[in-house]
CSV table of C-alpha atoms in Angstrom, one decimal:
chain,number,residue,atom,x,y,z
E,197,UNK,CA,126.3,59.5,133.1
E,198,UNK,CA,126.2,62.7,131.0
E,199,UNK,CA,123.4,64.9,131.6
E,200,UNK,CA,121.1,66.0,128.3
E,201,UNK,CA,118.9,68.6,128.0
E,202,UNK,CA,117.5,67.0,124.5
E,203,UNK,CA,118.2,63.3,122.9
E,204,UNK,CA,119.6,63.1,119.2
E,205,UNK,CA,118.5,60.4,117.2
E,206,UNK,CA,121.7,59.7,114.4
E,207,UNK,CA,119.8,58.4,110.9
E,208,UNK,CA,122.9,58.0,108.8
E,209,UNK,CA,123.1,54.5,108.6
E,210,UNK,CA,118.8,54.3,107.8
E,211,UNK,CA,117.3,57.5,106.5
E,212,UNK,CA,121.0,58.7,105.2
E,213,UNK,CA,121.6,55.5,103.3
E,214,UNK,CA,117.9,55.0,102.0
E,215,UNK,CA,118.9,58.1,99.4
E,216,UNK,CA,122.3,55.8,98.1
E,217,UNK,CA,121.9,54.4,94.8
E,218,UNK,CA,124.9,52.1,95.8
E,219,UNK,CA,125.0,49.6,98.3
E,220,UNK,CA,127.5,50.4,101.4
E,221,UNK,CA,129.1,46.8,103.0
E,222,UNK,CA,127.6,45.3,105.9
E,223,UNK,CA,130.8,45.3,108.1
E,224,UNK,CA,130.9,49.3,107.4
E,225,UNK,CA,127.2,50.0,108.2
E,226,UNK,CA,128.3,48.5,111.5
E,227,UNK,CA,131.7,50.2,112.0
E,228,UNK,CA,129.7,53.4,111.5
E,229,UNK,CA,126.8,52.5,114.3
E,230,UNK,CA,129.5,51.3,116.5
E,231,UNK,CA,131.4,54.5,116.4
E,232,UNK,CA,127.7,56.9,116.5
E,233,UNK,CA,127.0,55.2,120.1
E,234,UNK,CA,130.5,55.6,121.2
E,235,UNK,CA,130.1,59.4,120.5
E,236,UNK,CA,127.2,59.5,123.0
E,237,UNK,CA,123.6,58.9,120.6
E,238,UNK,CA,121.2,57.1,122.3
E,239,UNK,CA,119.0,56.5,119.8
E,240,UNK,CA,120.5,55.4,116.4
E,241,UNK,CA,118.4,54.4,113.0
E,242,UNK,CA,120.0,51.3,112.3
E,243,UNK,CA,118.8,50.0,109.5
E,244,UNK,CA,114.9,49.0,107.8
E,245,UNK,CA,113.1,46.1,107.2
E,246,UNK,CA,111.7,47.5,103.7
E,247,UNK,CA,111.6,45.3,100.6
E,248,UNK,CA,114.9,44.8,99.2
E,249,UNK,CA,113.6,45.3,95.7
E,250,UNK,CA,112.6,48.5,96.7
E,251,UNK,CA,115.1,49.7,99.2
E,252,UNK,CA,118.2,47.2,98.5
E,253,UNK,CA,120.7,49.5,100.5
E,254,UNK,CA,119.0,47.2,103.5
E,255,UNK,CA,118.9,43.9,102.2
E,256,UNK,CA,120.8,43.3,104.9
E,257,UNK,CA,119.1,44.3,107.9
E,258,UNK,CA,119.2,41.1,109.9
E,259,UNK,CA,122.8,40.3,109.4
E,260,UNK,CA,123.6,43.5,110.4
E,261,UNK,CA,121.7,43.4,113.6
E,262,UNK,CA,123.4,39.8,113.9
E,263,UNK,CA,126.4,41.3,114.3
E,264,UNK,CA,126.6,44.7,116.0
E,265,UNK,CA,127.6,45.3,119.1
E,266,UNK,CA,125.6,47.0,121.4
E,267,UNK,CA,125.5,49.8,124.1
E,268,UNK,CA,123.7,49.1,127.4
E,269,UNK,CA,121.2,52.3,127.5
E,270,UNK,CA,121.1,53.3,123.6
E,271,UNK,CA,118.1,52.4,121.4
E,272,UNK,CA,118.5,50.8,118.1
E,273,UNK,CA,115.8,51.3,115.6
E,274,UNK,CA,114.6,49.6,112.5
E,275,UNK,CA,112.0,51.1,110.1
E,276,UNK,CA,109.2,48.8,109.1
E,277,UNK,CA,106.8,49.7,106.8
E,278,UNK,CA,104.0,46.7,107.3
E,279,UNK,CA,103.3,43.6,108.5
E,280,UNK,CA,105.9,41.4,107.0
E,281,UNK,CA,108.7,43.8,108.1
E,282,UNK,CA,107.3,42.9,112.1
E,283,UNK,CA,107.4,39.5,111.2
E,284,UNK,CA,111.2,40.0,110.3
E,285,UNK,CA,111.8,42.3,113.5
E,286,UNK,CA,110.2,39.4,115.7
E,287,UNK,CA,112.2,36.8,114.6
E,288,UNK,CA,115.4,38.8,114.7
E,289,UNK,CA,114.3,39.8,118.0
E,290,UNK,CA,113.6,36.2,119.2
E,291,UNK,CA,116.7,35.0,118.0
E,292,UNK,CA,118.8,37.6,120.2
E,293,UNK,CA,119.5,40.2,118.0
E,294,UNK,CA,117.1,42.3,117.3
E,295,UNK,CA,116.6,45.9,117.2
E,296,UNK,CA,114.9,47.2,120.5
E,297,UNK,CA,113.0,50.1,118.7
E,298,UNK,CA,111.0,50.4,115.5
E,299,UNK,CA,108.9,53.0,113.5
E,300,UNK,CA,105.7,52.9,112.4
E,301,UNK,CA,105.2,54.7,109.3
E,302,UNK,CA,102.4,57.4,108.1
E,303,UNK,CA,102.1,60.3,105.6
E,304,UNK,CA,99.6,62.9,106.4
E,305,UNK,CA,98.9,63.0,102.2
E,306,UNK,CA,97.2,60.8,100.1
E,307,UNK,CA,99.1,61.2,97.5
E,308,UNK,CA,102.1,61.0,99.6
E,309,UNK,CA,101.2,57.2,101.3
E,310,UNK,CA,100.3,56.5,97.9
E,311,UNK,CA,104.1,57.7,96.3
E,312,UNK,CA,105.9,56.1,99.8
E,313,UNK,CA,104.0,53.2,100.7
E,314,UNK,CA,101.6,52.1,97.5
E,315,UNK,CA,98.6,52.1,99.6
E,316,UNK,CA,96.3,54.4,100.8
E,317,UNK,CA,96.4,56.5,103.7
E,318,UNK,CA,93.0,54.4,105.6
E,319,UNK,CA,94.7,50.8,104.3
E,320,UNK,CA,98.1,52.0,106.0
E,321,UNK,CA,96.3,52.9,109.5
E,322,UNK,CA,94.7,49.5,109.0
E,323,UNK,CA,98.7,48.1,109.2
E,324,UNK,CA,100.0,50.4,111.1
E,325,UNK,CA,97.2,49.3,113.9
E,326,UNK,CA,98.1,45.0,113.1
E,327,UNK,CA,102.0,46.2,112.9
E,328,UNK,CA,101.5,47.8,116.8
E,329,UNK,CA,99.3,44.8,118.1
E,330,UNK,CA,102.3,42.4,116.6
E,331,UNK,CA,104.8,44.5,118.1
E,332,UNK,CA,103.4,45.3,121.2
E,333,UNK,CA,105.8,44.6,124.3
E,334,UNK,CA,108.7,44.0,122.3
E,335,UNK,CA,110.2,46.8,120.7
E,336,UNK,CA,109.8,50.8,122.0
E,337,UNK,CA,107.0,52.0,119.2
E,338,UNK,CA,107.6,55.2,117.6
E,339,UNK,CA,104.9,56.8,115.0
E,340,UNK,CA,105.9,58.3,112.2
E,341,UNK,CA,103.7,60.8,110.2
E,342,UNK,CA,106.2,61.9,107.0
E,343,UNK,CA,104.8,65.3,104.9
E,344,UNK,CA,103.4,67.0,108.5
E,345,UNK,CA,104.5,70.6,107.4
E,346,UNK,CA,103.7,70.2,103.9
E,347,UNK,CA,103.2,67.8,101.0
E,348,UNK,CA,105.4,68.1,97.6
E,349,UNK,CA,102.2,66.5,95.6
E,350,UNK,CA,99.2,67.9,97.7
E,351,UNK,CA,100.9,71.5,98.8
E,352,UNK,CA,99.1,72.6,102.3
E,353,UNK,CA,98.7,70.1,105.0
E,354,UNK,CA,96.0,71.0,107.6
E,355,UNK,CA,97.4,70.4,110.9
E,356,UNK,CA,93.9,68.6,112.1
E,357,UNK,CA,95.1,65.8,109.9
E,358,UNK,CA,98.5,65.5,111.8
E,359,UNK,CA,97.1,65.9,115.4
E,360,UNK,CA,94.2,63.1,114.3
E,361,UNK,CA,97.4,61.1,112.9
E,362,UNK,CA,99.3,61.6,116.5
E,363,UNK,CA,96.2,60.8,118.6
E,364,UNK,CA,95.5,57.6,116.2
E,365,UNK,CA,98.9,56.9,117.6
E,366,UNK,CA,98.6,57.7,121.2
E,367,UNK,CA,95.2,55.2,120.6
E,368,UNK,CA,97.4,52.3,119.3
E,369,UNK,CA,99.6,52.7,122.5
E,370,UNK,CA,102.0,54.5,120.7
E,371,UNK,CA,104.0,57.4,122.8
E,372,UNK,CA,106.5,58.7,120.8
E,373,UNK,CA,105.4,60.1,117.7
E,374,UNK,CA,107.6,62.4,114.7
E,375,UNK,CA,106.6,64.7,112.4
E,376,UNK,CA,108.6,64.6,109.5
E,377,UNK,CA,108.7,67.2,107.4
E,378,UNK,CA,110.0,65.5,104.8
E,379,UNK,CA,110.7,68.0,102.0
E,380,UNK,CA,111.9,71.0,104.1
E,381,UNK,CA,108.3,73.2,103.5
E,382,UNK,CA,108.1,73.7,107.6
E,383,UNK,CA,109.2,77.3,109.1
E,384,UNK,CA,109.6,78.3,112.4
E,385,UNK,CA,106.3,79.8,112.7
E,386,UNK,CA,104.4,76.2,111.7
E,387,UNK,CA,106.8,74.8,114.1
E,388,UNK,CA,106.0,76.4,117.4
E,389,UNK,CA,102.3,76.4,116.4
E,390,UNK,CA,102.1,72.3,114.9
E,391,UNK,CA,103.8,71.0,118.2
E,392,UNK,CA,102.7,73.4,120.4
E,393,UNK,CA,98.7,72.4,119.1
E,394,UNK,CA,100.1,68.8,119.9
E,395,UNK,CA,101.1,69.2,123.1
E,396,UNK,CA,97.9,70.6,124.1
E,397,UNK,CA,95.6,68.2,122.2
E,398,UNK,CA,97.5,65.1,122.7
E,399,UNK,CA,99.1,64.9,126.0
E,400,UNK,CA,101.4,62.9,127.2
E,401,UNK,CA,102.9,62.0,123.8
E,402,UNK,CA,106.4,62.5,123.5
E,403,UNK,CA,107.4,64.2,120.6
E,404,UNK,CA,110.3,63.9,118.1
E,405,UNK,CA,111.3,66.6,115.2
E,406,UNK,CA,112.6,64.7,112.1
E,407,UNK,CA,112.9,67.7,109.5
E,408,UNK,CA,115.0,67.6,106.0
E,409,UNK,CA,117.3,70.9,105.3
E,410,UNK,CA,116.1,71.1,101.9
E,411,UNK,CA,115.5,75.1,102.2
E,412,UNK,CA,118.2,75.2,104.6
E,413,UNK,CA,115.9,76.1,107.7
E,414,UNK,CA,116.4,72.7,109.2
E,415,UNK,CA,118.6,74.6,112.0
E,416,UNK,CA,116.4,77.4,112.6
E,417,UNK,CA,113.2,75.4,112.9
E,418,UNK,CA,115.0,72.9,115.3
E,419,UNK,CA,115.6,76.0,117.4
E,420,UNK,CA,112.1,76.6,116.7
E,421,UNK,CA,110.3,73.0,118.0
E,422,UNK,CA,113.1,73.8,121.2
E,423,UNK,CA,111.5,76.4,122.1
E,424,UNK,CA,107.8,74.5,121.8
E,425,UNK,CA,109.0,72.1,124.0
E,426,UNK,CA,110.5,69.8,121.5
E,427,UNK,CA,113.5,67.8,123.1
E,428,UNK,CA,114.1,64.9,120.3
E,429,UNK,CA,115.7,65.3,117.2
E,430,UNK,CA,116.6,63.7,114.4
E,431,UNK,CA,119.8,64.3,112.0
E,432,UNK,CA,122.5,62.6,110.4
E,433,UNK,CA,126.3,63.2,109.5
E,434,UNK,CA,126.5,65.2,106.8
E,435,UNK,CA,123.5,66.1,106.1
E,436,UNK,CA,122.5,62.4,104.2
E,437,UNK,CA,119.6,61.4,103.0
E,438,UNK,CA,116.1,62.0,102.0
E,439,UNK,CA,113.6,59.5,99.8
E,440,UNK,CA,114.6,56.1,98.6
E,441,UNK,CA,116.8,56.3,95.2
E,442,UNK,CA,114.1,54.1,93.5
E,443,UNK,CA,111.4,56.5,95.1
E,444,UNK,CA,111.8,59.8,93.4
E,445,UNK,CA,109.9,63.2,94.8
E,446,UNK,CA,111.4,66.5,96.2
E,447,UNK,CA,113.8,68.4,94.0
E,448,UNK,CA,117.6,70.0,94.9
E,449,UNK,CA,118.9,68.9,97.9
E,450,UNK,CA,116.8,66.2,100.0
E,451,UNK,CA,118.6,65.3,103.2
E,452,UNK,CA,118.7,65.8,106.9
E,453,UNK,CA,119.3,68.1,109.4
E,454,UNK,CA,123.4,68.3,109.7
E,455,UNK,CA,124.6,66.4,112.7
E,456,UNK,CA,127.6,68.1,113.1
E,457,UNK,CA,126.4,71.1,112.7
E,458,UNK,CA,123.3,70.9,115.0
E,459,UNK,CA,125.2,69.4,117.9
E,460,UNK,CA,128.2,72.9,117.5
E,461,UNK,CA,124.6,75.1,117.5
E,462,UNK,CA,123.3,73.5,120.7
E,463,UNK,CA,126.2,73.0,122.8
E,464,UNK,CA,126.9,76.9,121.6
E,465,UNK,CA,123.8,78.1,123.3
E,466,UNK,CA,124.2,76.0,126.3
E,467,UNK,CA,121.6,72.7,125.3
E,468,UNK,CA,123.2,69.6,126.1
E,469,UNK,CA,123.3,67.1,123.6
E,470,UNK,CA,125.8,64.3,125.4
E,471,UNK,CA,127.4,64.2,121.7
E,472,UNK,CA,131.4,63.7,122.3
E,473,UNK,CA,131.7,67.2,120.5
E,474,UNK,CA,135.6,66.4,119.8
E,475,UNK,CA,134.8,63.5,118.2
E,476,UNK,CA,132.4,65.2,115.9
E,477,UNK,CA,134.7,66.5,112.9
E,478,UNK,CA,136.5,63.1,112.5
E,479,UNK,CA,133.4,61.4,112.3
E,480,UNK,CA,132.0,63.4,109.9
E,481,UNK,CA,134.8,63.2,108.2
E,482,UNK,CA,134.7,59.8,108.1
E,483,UNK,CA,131.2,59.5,106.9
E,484,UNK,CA,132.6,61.6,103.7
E,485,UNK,CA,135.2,59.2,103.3
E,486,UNK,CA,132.6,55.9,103.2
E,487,UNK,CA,130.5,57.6,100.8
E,488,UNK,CA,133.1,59.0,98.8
E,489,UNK,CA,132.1,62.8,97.9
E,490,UNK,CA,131.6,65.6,100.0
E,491,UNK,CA,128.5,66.4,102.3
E,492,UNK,CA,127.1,68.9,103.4
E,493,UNK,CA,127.9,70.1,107.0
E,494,UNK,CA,129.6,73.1,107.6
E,495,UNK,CA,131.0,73.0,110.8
E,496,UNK,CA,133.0,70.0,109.4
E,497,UNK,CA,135.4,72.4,107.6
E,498,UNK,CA,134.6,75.6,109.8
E,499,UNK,CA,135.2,73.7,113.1
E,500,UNK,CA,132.8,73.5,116.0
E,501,UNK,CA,131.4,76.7,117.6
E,502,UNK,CA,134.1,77.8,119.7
E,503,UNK,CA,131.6,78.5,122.8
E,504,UNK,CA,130.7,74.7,122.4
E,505,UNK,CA,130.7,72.5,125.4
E,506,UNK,CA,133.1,70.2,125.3
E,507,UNK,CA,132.9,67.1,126.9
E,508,UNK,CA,134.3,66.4,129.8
């Protein structure tokens, strides 16, 4: 087994595709999750149980989870957004297909939950804490609280709110918990200082760093939660993704960190991702090809760092 020193979640296929205004074929959402564990990810967003009138790009969430194949050891995640989406996840689960991690979502904002999720930020504890009791002892939980650094309706976020959010969380027996910070207002300063105050105030949570590149600091502050202690992350080939095409908010460029280009930064200074790094270009490449335009990595035309690991 490869040794890590952090875990990379790949959101392509779930956060990346959420942002499509087309819809991409089943039997290709699967080719691409197939080939993401093959590279190494143990964790992988598979798809999300949201409203298909909403988010249609996942209408098919349950035949897709019918028909991938898994790897023994890596997590599969599906988003759900309230009740009715555990409902789904339970019965996929039940029947033997199921994913085997979901996400619980948040926003630190009012106005935020209110844009996101059409509720309000008290109504969406009071699902969040029925969608963990549901779920409970089925699925690995993972809290979500989306707008953590910063709120594109609200401005300033005071980081009370987000450690209150985590520990709400922890309360519901929910250990892993990311910050999102959705619209790319964190720097490496709030960083160090938002999961640093977590670590001290809610202990034992594990936490994950799902940022958006939208300022293009996404690398730096990833560098940043590192150093804070931070060993999750989130990204996704190409630098996909960002709100839901029916779901407008955030301007210029919305997606994730660069998968490609975070896994040729890391392996360069010596942190072990377990990411097949030679495999990295062609799948990035490939991801271009599915979607039909040019992304946004760099290291997929630049090549990966040359003092990158490679894998044995």
């Amino acid at each position: 087994m490869t040794t890590t020193d952090v875990i990379l979640c790949e959101c392509f296929a779930r956060d990346g595709l959420q942002h499509e205004p087309s819809f991409l074929p089943t039997d290709t959402k699967r080719a691409l999750i197939e080939r993401f564990a093959a590279l190494g990810f143990t964790r992988i967003e598979a798809t999300s149980y949201s409203n298909p009138k909403v988010v249609p790009q996942f209408a098919d969430a349950s035949e897709l989870l019918r028909t991938l194949a898994r790897v023994e050891g890596v997590y599969y995640k599906a988003t759900c957004a309230n009740v009715r989406a555990i409902e789904r996840a339970l019965a996929d689960r039940t029947a033997g297909f199921g994913a085997n991690e979901i996400s619980l979502l948040v926003s630190a904002s009012e106005a935020h939950t209110q844009k996101n999720l059409r509720t309000t930020r008290e109504a969406q504890w009071q699902n969040v804490a029925a969608m963990a009791e549901a779920a409970r002892g089925q699925f690995r939980l993972v809290g979500t609280i989306s707008v953590a650094f910063g709120c594109p309706f609200e401005g300033a976020v005071d980081p009370a709110v987000v450690v209150a959010d985590a520990q709400r969380f922890a309360a519901l027996g929910v250990r892993y918990v990311a910050l999102g910070d959705t619209t790319g207002l964190a720097t490496p300063a709030s960083v160090r200082n938002l999961f640093g105050r977590l670590a001290q105030e809610v202990p034992g949570l594990v936490p994950i760093a799902h940022f958006h590149d939208t300022r293009g600091t996404g690398l730096v502050n990833y560098v940043a939660a590192y150093e804070a202690g931070v060993r999750h992350f989130d990204c996704a080939f190409g630098g996909v993704g960002g709100h839901p095409a029916k779901v407008q908010y955030g301007e210029g460029f919305t997606g994730n960190v660069c998968t490609e280009d975070l896994v040729s930064l890391f392996e360069s200074i010596g942190i072990r991702t377990g990411i097949n790094v030679e495999g990295l270009i062609q799948t990035a490449q490939w991801c271009e090809q599915v979607l039909g335009r040019t992304l946004h990595g760099r290291v997929g035309r630049s090549g990966v760092h040359p003092l990158a690991r490679r894998s044995a």
